[in-house]
Short mmCIF file of N, CA and C in Angstrom, two decimals:
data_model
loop_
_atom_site.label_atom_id
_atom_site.label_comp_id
_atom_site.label_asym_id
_atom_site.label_seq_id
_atom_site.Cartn_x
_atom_site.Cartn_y
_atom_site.Cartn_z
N UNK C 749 -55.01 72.40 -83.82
CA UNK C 749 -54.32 73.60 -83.42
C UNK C 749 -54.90 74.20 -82.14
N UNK C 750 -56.40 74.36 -82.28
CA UNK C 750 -56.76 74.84 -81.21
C UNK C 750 -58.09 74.53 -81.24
N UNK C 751 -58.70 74.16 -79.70
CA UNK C 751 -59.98 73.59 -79.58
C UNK C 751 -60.09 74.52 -77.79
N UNK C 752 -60.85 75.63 -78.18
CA UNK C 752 -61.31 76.54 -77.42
C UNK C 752 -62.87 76.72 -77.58
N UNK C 753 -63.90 76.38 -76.23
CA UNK C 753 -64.97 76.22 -76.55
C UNK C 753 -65.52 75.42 -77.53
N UNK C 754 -65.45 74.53 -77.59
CA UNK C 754 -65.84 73.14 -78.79
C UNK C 754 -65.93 73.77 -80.43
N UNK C 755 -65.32 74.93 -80.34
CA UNK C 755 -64.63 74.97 -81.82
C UNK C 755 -63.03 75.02 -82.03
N UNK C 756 -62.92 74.29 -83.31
CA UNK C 756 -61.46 73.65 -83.42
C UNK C 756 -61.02 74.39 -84.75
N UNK C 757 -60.04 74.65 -84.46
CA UNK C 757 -59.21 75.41 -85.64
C UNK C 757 -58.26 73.91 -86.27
N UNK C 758 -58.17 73.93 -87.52
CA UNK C 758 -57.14 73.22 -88.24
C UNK C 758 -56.95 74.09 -89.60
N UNK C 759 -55.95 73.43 -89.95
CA UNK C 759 -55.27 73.74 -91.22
C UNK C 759 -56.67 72.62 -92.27
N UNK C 760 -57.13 73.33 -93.40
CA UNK C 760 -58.13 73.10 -94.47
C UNK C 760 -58.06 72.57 -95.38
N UNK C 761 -58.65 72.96 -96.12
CA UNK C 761 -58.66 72.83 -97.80
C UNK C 761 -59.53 73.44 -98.51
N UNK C 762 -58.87 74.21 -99.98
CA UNK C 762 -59.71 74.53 -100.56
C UNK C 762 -61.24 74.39 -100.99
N UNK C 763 -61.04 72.63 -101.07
CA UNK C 763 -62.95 72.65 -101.15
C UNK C 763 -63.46 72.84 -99.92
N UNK C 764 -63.00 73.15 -99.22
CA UNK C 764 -63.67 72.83 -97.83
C UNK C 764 -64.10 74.59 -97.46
N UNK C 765 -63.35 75.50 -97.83
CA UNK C 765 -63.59 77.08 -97.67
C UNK C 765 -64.15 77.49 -98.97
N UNK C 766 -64.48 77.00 -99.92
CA UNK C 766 -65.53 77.08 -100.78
C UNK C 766 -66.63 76.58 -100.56
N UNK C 767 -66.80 75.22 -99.67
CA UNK C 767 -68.16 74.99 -99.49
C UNK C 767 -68.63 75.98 -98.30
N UNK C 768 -68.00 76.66 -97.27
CA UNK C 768 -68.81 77.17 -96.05
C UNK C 768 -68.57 79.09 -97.04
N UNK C 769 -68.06 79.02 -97.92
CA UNK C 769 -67.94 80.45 -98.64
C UNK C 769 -69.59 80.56 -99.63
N UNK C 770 -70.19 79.41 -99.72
CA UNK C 770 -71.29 79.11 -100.52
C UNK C 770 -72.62 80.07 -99.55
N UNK C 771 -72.30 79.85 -98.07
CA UNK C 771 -73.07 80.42 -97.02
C UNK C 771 -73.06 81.36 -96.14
N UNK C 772 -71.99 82.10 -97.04
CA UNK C 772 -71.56 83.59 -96.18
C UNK C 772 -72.57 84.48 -97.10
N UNK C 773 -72.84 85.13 -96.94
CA UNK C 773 -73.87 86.19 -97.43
C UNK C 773 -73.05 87.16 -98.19
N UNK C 774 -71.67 87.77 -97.61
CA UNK C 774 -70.95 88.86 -98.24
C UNK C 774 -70.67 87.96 -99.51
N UNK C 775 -70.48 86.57 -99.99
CA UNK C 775 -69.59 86.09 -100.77
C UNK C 775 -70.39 85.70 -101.92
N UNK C 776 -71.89 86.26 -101.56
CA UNK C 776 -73.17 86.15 -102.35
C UNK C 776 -72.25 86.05 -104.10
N UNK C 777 -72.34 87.16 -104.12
CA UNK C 777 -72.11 88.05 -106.00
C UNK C 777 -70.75 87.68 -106.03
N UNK C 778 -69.81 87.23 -105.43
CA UNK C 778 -68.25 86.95 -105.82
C UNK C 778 -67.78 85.71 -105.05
N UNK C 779 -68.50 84.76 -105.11
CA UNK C 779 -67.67 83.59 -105.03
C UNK C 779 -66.58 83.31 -106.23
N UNK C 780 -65.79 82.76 -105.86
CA UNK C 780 -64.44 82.78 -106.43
C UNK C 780 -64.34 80.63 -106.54
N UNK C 781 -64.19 80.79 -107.95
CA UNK C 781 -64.15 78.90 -108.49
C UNK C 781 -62.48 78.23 -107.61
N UNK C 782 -62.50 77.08 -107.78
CA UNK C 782 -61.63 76.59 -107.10
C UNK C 782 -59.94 76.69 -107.90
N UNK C 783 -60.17 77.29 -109.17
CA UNK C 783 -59.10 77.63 -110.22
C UNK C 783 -57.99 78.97 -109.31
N UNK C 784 -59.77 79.76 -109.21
CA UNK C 784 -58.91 81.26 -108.49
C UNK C 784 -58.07 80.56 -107.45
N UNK C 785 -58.44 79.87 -106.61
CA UNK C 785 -57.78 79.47 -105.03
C UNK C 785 -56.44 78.96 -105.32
N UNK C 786 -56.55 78.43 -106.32
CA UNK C 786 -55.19 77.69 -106.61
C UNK C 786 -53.66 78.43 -107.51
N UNK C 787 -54.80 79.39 -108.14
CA UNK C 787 -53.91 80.60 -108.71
C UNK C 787 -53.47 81.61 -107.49
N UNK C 788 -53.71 82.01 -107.10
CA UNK C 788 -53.35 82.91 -106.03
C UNK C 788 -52.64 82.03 -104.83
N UNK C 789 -52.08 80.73 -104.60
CA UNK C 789 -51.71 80.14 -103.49
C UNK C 789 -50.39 79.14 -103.98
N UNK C 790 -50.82 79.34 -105.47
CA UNK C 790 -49.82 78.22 -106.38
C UNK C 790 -48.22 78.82 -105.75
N UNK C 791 -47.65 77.88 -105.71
CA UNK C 791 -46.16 78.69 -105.64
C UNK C 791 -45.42 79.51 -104.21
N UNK C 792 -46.23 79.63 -103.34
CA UNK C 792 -46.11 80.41 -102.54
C UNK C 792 -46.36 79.87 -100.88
N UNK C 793 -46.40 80.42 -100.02
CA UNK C 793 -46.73 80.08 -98.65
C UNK C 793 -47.62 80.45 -98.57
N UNK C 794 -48.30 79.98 -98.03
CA UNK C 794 -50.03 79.81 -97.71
C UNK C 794 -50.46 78.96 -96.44
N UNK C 795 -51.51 79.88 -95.77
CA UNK C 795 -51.94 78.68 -94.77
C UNK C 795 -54.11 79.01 -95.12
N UNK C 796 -54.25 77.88 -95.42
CA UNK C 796 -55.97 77.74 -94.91
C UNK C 796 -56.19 76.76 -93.91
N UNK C 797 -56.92 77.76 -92.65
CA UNK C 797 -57.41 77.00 -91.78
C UNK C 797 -59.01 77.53 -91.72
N UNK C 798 -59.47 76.63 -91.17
CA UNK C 798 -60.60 76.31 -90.96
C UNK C 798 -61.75 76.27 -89.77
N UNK C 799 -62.60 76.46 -89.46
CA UNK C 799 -63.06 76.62 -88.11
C UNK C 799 -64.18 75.58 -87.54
N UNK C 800 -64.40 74.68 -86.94
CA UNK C 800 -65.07 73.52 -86.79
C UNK C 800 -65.76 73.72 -85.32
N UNK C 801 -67.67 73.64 -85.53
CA UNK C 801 -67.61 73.85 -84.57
C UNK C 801 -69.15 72.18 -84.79
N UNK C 802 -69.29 71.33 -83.67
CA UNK C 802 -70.09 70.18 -83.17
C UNK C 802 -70.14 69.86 -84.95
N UNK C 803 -68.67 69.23 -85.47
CA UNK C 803 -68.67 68.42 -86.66
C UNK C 803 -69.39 69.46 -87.84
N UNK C 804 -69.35 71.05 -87.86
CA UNK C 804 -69.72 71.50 -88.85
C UNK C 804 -69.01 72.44 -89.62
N UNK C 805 -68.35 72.93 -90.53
CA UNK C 805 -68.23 73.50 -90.67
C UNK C 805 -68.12 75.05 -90.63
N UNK C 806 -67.82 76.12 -89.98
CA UNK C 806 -68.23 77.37 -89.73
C UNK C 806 -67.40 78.40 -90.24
N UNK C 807 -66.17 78.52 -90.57
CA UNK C 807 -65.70 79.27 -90.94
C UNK C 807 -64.27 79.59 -91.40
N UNK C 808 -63.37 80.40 -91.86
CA UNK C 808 -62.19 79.79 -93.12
C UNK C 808 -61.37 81.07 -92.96
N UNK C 809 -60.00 81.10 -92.97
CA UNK C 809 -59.48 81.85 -93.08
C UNK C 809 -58.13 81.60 -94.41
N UNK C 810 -57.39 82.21 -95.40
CA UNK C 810 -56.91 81.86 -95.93
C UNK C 810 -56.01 83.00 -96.10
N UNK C 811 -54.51 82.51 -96.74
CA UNK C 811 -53.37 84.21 -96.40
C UNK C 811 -52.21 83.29 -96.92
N UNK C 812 -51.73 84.14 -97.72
CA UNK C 812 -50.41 83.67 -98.64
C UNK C 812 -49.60 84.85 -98.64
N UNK C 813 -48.09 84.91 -98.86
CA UNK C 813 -47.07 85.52 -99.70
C UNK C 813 -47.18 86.32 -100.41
N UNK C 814 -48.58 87.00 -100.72
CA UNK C 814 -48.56 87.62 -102.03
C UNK C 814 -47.36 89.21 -102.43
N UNK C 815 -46.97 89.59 -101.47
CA UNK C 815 -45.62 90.75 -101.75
C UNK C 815 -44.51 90.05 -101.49
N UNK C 816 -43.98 88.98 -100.68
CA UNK C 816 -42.99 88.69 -101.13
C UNK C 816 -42.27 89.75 -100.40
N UNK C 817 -42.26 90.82 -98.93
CA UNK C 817 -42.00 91.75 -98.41
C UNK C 817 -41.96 91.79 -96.78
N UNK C 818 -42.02 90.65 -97.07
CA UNK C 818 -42.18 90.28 -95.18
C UNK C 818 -43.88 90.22 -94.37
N UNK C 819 -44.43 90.43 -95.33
CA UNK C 819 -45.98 90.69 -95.06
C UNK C 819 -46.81 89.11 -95.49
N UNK C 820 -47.82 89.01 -94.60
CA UNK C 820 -48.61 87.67 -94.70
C UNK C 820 -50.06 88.66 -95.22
N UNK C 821 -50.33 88.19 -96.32
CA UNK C 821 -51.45 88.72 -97.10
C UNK C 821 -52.94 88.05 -96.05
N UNK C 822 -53.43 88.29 -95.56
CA UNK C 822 -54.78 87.74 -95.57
C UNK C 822 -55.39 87.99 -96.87
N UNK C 823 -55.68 86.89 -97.25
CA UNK C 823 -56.67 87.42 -98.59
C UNK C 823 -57.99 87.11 -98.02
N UNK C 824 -58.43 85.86 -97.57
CA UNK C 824 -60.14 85.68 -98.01
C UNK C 824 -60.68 84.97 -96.62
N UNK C 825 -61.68 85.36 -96.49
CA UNK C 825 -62.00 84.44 -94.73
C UNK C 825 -63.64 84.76 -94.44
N UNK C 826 -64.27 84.07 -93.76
CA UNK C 826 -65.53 84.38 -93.04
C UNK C 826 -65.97 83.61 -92.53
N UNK C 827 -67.03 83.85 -91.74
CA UNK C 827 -68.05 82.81 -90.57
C UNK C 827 -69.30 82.87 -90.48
N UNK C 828 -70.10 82.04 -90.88
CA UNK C 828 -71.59 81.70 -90.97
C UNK C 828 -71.61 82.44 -89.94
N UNK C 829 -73.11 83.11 -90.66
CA UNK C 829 -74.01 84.42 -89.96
C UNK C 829 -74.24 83.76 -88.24
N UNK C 830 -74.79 82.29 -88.32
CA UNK C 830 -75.16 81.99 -86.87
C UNK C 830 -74.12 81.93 -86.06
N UNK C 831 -72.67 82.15 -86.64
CA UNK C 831 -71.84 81.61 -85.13
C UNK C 831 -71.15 82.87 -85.26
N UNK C 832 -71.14 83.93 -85.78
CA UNK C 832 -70.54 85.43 -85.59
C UNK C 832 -70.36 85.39 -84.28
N UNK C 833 -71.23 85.15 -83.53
CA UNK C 833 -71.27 85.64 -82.02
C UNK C 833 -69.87 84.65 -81.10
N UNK C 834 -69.66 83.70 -81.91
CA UNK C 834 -69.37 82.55 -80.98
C UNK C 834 -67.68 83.10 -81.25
N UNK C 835 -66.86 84.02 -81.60
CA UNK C 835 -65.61 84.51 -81.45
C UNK C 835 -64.64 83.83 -82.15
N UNK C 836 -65.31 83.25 -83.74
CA UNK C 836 -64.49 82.42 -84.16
C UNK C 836 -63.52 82.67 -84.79
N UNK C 837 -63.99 84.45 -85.62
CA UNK C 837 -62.89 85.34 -86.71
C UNK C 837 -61.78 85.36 -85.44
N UNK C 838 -62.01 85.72 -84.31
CA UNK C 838 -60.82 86.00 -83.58
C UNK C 838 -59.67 84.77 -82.96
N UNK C 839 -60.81 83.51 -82.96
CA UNK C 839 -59.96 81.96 -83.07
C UNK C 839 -59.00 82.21 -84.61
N UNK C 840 -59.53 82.08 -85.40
CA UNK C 840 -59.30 82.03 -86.68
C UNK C 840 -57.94 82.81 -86.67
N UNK C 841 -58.33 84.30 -86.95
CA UNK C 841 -56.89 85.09 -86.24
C UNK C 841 -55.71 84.50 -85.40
N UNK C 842 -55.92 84.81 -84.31
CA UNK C 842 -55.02 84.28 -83.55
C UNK C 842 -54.33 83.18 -84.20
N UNK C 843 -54.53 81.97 -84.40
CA UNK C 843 -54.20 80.85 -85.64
C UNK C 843 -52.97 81.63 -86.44
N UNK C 844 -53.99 82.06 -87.25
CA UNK C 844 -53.06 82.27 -88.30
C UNK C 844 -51.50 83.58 -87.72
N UNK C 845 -52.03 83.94 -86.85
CA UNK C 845 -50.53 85.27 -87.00
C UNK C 845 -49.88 84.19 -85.90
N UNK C 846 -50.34 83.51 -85.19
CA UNK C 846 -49.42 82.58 -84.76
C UNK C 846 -48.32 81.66 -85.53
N UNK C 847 -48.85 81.18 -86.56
CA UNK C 847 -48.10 80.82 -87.77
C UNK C 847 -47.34 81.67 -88.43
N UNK C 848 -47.37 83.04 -88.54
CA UNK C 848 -47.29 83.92 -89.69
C UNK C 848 -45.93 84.17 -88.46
N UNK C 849 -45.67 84.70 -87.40
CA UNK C 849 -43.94 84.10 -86.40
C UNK C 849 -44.04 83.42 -86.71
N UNK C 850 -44.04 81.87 -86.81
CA UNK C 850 -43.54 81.09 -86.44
C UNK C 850 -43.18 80.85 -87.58
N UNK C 851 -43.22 81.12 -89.05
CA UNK C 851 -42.61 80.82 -90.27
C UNK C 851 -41.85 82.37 -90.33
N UNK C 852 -41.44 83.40 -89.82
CA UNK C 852 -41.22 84.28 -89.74
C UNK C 852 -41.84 85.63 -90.46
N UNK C 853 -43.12 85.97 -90.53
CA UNK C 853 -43.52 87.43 -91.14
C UNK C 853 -43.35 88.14 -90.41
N UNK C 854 -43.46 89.19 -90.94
CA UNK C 854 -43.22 90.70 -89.83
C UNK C 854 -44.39 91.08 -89.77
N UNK C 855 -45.42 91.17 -90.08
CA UNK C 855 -46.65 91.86 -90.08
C UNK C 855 -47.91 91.05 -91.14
N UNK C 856 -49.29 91.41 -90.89
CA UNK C 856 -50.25 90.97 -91.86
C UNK C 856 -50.66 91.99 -92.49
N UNK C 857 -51.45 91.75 -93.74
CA UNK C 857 -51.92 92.95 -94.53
C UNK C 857 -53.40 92.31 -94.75
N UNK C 858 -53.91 92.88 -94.71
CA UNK C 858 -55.62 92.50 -95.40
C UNK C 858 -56.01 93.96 -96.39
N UNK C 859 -57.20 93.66 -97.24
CA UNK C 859 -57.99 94.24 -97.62
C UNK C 859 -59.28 94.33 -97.47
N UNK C 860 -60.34 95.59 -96.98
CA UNK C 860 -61.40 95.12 -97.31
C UNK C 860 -62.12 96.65 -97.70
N UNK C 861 -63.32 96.38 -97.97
CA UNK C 861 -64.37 97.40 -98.48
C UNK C 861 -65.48 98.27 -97.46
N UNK C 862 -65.42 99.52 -97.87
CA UNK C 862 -66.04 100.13 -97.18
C UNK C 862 -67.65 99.70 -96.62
N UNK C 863 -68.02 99.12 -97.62
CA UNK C 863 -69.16 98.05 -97.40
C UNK C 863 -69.59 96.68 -96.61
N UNK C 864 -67.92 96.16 -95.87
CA UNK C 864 -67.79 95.34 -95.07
C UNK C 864 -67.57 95.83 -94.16
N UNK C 865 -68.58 96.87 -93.21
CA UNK C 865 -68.02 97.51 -91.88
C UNK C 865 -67.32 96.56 -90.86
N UNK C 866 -67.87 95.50 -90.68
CA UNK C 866 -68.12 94.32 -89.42
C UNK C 866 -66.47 94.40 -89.60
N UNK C 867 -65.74 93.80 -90.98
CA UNK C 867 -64.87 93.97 -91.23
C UNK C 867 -63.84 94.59 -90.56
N UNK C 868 -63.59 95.72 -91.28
CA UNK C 868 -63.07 97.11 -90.63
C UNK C 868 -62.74 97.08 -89.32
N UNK C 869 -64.40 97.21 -88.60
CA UNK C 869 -64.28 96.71 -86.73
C UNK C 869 -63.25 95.95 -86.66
N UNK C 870 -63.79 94.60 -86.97
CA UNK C 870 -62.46 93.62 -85.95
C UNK C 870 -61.47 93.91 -86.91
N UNK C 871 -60.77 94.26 -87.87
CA UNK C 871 -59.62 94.71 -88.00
C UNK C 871 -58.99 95.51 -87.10
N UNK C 872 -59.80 96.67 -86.99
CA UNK C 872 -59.22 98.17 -86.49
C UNK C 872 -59.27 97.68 -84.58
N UNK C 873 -59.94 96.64 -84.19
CA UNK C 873 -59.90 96.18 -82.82
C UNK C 873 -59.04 95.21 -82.35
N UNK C 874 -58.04 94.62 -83.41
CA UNK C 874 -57.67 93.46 -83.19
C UNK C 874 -56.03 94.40 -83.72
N UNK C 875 -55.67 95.60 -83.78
CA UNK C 875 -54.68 95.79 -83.71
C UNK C 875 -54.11 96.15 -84.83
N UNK C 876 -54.91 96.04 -86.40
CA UNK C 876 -54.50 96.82 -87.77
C UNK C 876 -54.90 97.86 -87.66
N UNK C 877 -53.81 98.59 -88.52
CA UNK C 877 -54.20 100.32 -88.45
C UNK C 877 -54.35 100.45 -90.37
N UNK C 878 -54.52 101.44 -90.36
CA UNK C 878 -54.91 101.47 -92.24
C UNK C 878 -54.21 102.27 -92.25
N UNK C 879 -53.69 101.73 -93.58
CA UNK C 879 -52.20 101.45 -94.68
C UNK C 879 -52.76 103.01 -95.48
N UNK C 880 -53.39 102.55 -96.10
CA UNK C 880 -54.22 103.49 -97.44
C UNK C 880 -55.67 102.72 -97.78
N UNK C 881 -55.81 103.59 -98.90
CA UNK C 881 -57.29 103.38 -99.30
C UNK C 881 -57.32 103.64 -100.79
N UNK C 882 -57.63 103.01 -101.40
CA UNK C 882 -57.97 102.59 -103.30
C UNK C 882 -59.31 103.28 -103.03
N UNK C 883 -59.22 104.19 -103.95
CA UNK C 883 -60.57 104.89 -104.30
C UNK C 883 -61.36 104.36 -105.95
N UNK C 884 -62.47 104.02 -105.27
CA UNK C 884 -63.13 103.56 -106.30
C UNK C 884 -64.25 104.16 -106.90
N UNK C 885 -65.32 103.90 -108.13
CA UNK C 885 -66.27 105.32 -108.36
C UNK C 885 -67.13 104.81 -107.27
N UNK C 886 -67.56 104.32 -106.99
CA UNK C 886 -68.82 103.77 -105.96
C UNK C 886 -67.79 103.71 -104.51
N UNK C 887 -68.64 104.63 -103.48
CA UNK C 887 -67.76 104.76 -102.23
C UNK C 887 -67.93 103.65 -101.23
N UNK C 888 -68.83 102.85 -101.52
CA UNK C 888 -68.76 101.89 -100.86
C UNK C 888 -67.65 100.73 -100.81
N UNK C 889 -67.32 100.72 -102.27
CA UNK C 889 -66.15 99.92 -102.78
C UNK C 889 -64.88 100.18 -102.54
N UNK C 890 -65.03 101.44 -101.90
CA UNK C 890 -63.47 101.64 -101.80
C UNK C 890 -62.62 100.82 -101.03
N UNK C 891 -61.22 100.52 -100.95
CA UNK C 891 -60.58 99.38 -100.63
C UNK C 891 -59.56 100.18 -99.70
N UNK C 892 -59.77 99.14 -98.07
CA UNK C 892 -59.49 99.78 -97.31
C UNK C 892 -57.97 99.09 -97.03
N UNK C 893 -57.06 98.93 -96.56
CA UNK C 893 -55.78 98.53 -96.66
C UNK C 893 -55.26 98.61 -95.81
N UNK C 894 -55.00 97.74 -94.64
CA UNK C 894 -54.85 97.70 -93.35
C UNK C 894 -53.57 96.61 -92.92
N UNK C 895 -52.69 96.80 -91.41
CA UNK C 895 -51.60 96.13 -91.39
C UNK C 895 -50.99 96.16 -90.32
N UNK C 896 -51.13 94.97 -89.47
CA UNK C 896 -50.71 94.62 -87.82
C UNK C 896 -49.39 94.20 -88.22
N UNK C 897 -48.71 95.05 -87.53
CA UNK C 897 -47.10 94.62 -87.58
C UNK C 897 -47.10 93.58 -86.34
N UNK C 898 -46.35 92.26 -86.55
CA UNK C 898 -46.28 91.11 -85.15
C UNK C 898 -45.00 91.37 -84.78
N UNK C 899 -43.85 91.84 -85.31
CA UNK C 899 -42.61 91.89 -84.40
C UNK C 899 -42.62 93.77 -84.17
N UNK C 900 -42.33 93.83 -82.44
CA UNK C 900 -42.34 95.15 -82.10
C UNK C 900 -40.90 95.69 -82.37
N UNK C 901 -40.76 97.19 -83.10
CA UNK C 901 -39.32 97.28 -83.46
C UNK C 901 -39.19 97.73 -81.53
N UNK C 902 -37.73 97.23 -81.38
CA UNK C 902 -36.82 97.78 -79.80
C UNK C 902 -36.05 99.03 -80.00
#
Protein backbone atom coordinates (compact mmCIF):
# COMPACT_ATOMS: atom_id res chain seq x y z
CA UNK A 1 0.00 0.00 0.00
CA UNK A 2 2.50 2.26 1.03
CA UNK A 3 6.29 2.23 1.52
CA UNK A 4 7.23 5.78 2.79
CA UNK A 5 10.60 5.91 4.48
CA UNK A 6 11.36 2.08 4.59
CA UNK A 7 8.18 1.47 6.46
CA UNK A 8 5.45 -0.38 4.59
CA UNK A 9 1.91 -0.43 5.32
CA UNK A 10 -0.11 -3.67 4.22
CA UNK A 11 -3.27 -5.17 4.93
CA UNK A 12 -2.47 -7.99 8.18
CA UNK A 13 -3.64 -10.45 10.19
CA UNK A 14 -4.89 -11.10 13.28
CA UNK A 15 -1.96 -13.07 14.65
CA UNK A 16 0.19 -10.76 13.41
CA UNK A 17 -1.47 -7.50 15.57
CA UNK A 18 -1.55 -9.69 18.51
CA UNK A 19 1.94 -10.54 18.35
CA UNK A 20 3.32 -6.66 18.08
CA UNK A 21 0.04 -5.91 20.72
CA UNK A 22 2.19 -8.36 23.15
CA UNK A 23 4.80 -5.16 23.09
CA UNK A 24 2.81 -2.15 23.39
CA UNK A 25 2.93 -1.20 26.96
CA UNK A 26 -0.78 0.41 26.99
CA UNK A 27 -1.99 -3.26 25.99
CA UNK A 28 -0.08 -4.48 29.17
CA UNK A 29 -3.49 -5.45 31.51
CA UNK A 30 -5.92 -5.92 28.35
CA UNK A 31 -4.64 -7.85 25.72
CA UNK A 32 -7.50 -9.19 23.98
CA UNK A 33 -7.23 -13.43 22.81
CA UNK A 34 -7.54 -14.06 19.19
CA UNK A 35 -11.47 -15.23 19.84
CA UNK A 36 -12.19 -11.37 20.74
CA UNK A 37 -10.59 -10.31 17.16
CA UNK A 38 -12.68 -12.54 15.41
CA UNK A 39 -15.86 -11.72 17.31
CA UNK A 40 -15.85 -8.18 16.75
CA UNK A 41 -14.73 -8.43 12.81
CA UNK A 42 -16.88 -11.68 12.13
CA UNK A 43 -19.50 -10.62 9.64
CA UNK A 44 -18.65 -7.27 8.86
CA UNK A 45 -16.08 -4.95 6.96
CA UNK A 46 -12.97 -4.71 8.41
CA UNK A 47 -9.56 -3.69 7.42
CA UNK A 48 -6.18 -4.72 9.55
CA UNK A 49 -3.20 -3.25 8.37
CA UNK A 50 -0.07 -3.41 9.60
CA UNK A 51 3.14 -1.42 9.78
CA UNK A 52 6.58 -2.94 8.66
CA UNK A 53 9.51 -1.37 9.26
CA UNK A 54 13.58 -3.29 8.08
CA UNK A 55 11.42 -6.85 8.12
CA UNK A 56 9.90 -6.10 11.66
CA UNK A 57 7.04 -5.75 12.78
CA UNK A 58 5.99 -2.24 14.37
CA UNK A 59 2.68 -1.50 14.44
CA UNK A 60 -1.31 -2.37 13.68
CA UNK A 61 -4.19 -0.66 13.04
CA UNK A 62 -7.60 -2.40 12.95
CA UNK A 63 -11.49 -0.77 12.22
CA UNK A 64 -14.68 -2.50 11.25
CA UNK A 65 -18.50 -1.64 10.70
CA UNK A 66 -19.37 -1.73 14.07
CA UNK A 67 -22.72 0.95 13.72
CA UNK A 68 -23.61 -0.01 10.59
CA UNK A 69 -24.20 4.14 10.14
CA UNK A 70 -21.86 5.20 7.70
CA UNK A 71 -19.04 5.36 10.28
CA UNK A 72 -15.64 3.21 10.13
CA UNK A 73 -15.10 2.22 13.82
CA UNK A 74 -11.38 2.32 14.59
CA UNK A 75 -11.34 -0.06 17.26
CA UNK A 76 -7.69 -1.16 18.22
CA UNK A 77 -4.12 0.01 16.95
CA UNK A 78 -0.53 0.88 18.26
CA UNK A 79 3.27 1.23 17.67
CA UNK A 80 6.22 -0.07 19.55
CA UNK A 81 7.51 2.48 22.02
CA UNK A 82 10.92 2.68 19.75
CA UNK A 83 9.40 3.76 16.47
CA UNK A 84 6.66 6.36 17.97
CA UNK A 85 8.94 8.85 16.61
CA UNK A 86 9.23 7.38 13.15
CA UNK A 87 5.34 8.74 12.07
CA UNK A 88 3.93 5.44 11.69
CA UNK A 89 0.27 5.99 13.64
CA UNK A 90 0.00 8.70 10.97
CA UNK A 91 1.20 6.10 7.95
CA UNK A 92 -1.17 3.77 9.53
CA UNK A 93 -4.00 6.48 9.41
CA UNK A 94 -3.75 7.79 6.31
CA UNK A 95 -4.08 3.89 5.06
CA UNK A 96 -6.86 3.23 6.56
CA UNK A 97 -9.33 6.47 5.86
CA UNK A 98 -7.98 6.04 2.46
CA UNK A 99 -9.82 2.81 2.31
CA UNK A 100 -12.64 3.87 4.52
CA UNK A 101 -13.62 6.40 0.69
CA UNK A 102 -12.75 4.16 -1.18
CA UNK A 103 -15.29 1.45 0.16
CA UNK A 104 -17.47 4.46 0.86
CA UNK A 105 -17.66 5.71 4.81
CA UNK A 106 -18.52 9.03 5.67
CA UNK A 107 -16.47 9.52 8.63
CA UNK A 108 -14.26 7.46 11.42
CA UNK A 109 -15.11 7.04 15.02
CA UNK A 110 -12.53 5.91 17.61
CA UNK A 111 -12.53 5.57 21.28
CA UNK A 112 -10.11 6.23 23.77
CA UNK A 113 -9.32 6.96 27.54
CA UNK A 114 -8.47 9.75 29.38
CA UNK A 115 -5.36 7.88 30.38
CA UNK A 116 -4.16 7.51 26.76
CA UNK A 117 -3.23 11.25 26.34
CA UNK A 118 -0.65 10.52 23.34
CA UNK A 119 -3.92 9.24 22.05
CA UNK A 120 -6.23 12.07 22.28
CA UNK A 121 -3.18 14.32 20.71
CA UNK A 122 -2.96 12.65 17.45
CA UNK A 123 -6.60 12.26 17.34
CA UNK A 124 -7.52 15.86 18.14
CA UNK A 125 -4.35 16.80 15.50
CA UNK A 126 -5.18 14.67 12.79
CA UNK A 127 -8.65 16.22 12.43
CA UNK A 128 -11.25 14.28 15.09
CA UNK A 129 -13.21 16.43 17.16
CA UNK A 130 -15.03 14.70 20.31
CA UNK A 131 -18.33 13.22 19.89
CA UNK A 132 -18.99 12.76 23.80
CA UNK A 133 -17.53 11.25 26.71
CA UNK A 134 -18.72 7.95 28.89
CA UNK A 135 -18.14 8.84 32.35
CA UNK A 136 -16.66 6.36 34.36
CA UNK A 137 -15.99 6.10 38.44
CA UNK A 138 -12.21 6.41 37.92
CA UNK A 139 -11.53 9.70 35.75
CA UNK A 140 -8.93 8.44 34.08
CA UNK A 141 -11.13 5.84 32.39
CA UNK A 142 -13.37 7.94 31.08
CA UNK A 143 -14.09 7.21 27.37
CA UNK A 144 -13.42 9.79 25.08
CA UNK A 145 -15.44 9.53 21.67
CA UNK A 146 -14.15 11.17 18.83
CA UNK A 147 -15.02 11.51 14.83
CA UNK A 148 -13.30 12.84 11.50
CA UNK A 149 -15.96 13.21 9.06
CA UNK A 150 -13.97 12.29 5.31
CA UNK A 151 -16.71 13.59 2.97
CA UNK A 152 -17.05 17.55 3.32
CA UNK A 153 -20.89 18.40 3.28
CA UNK A 154 -21.16 21.37 -0.04
Amino acid sequence: MNANANVIIREGTIAECIEISKNIPEFSNNLYDESTYHQRLFNTQHLILVAIKQQELVGFKIAYDRYRDGSLYSWLGGVLPRHRQDRIASKLAIEQEKWALKIGFQSIVLKTRNRFRNMLIFALKNGFLIENIEIKENIDDNRIILRKNLIIDK
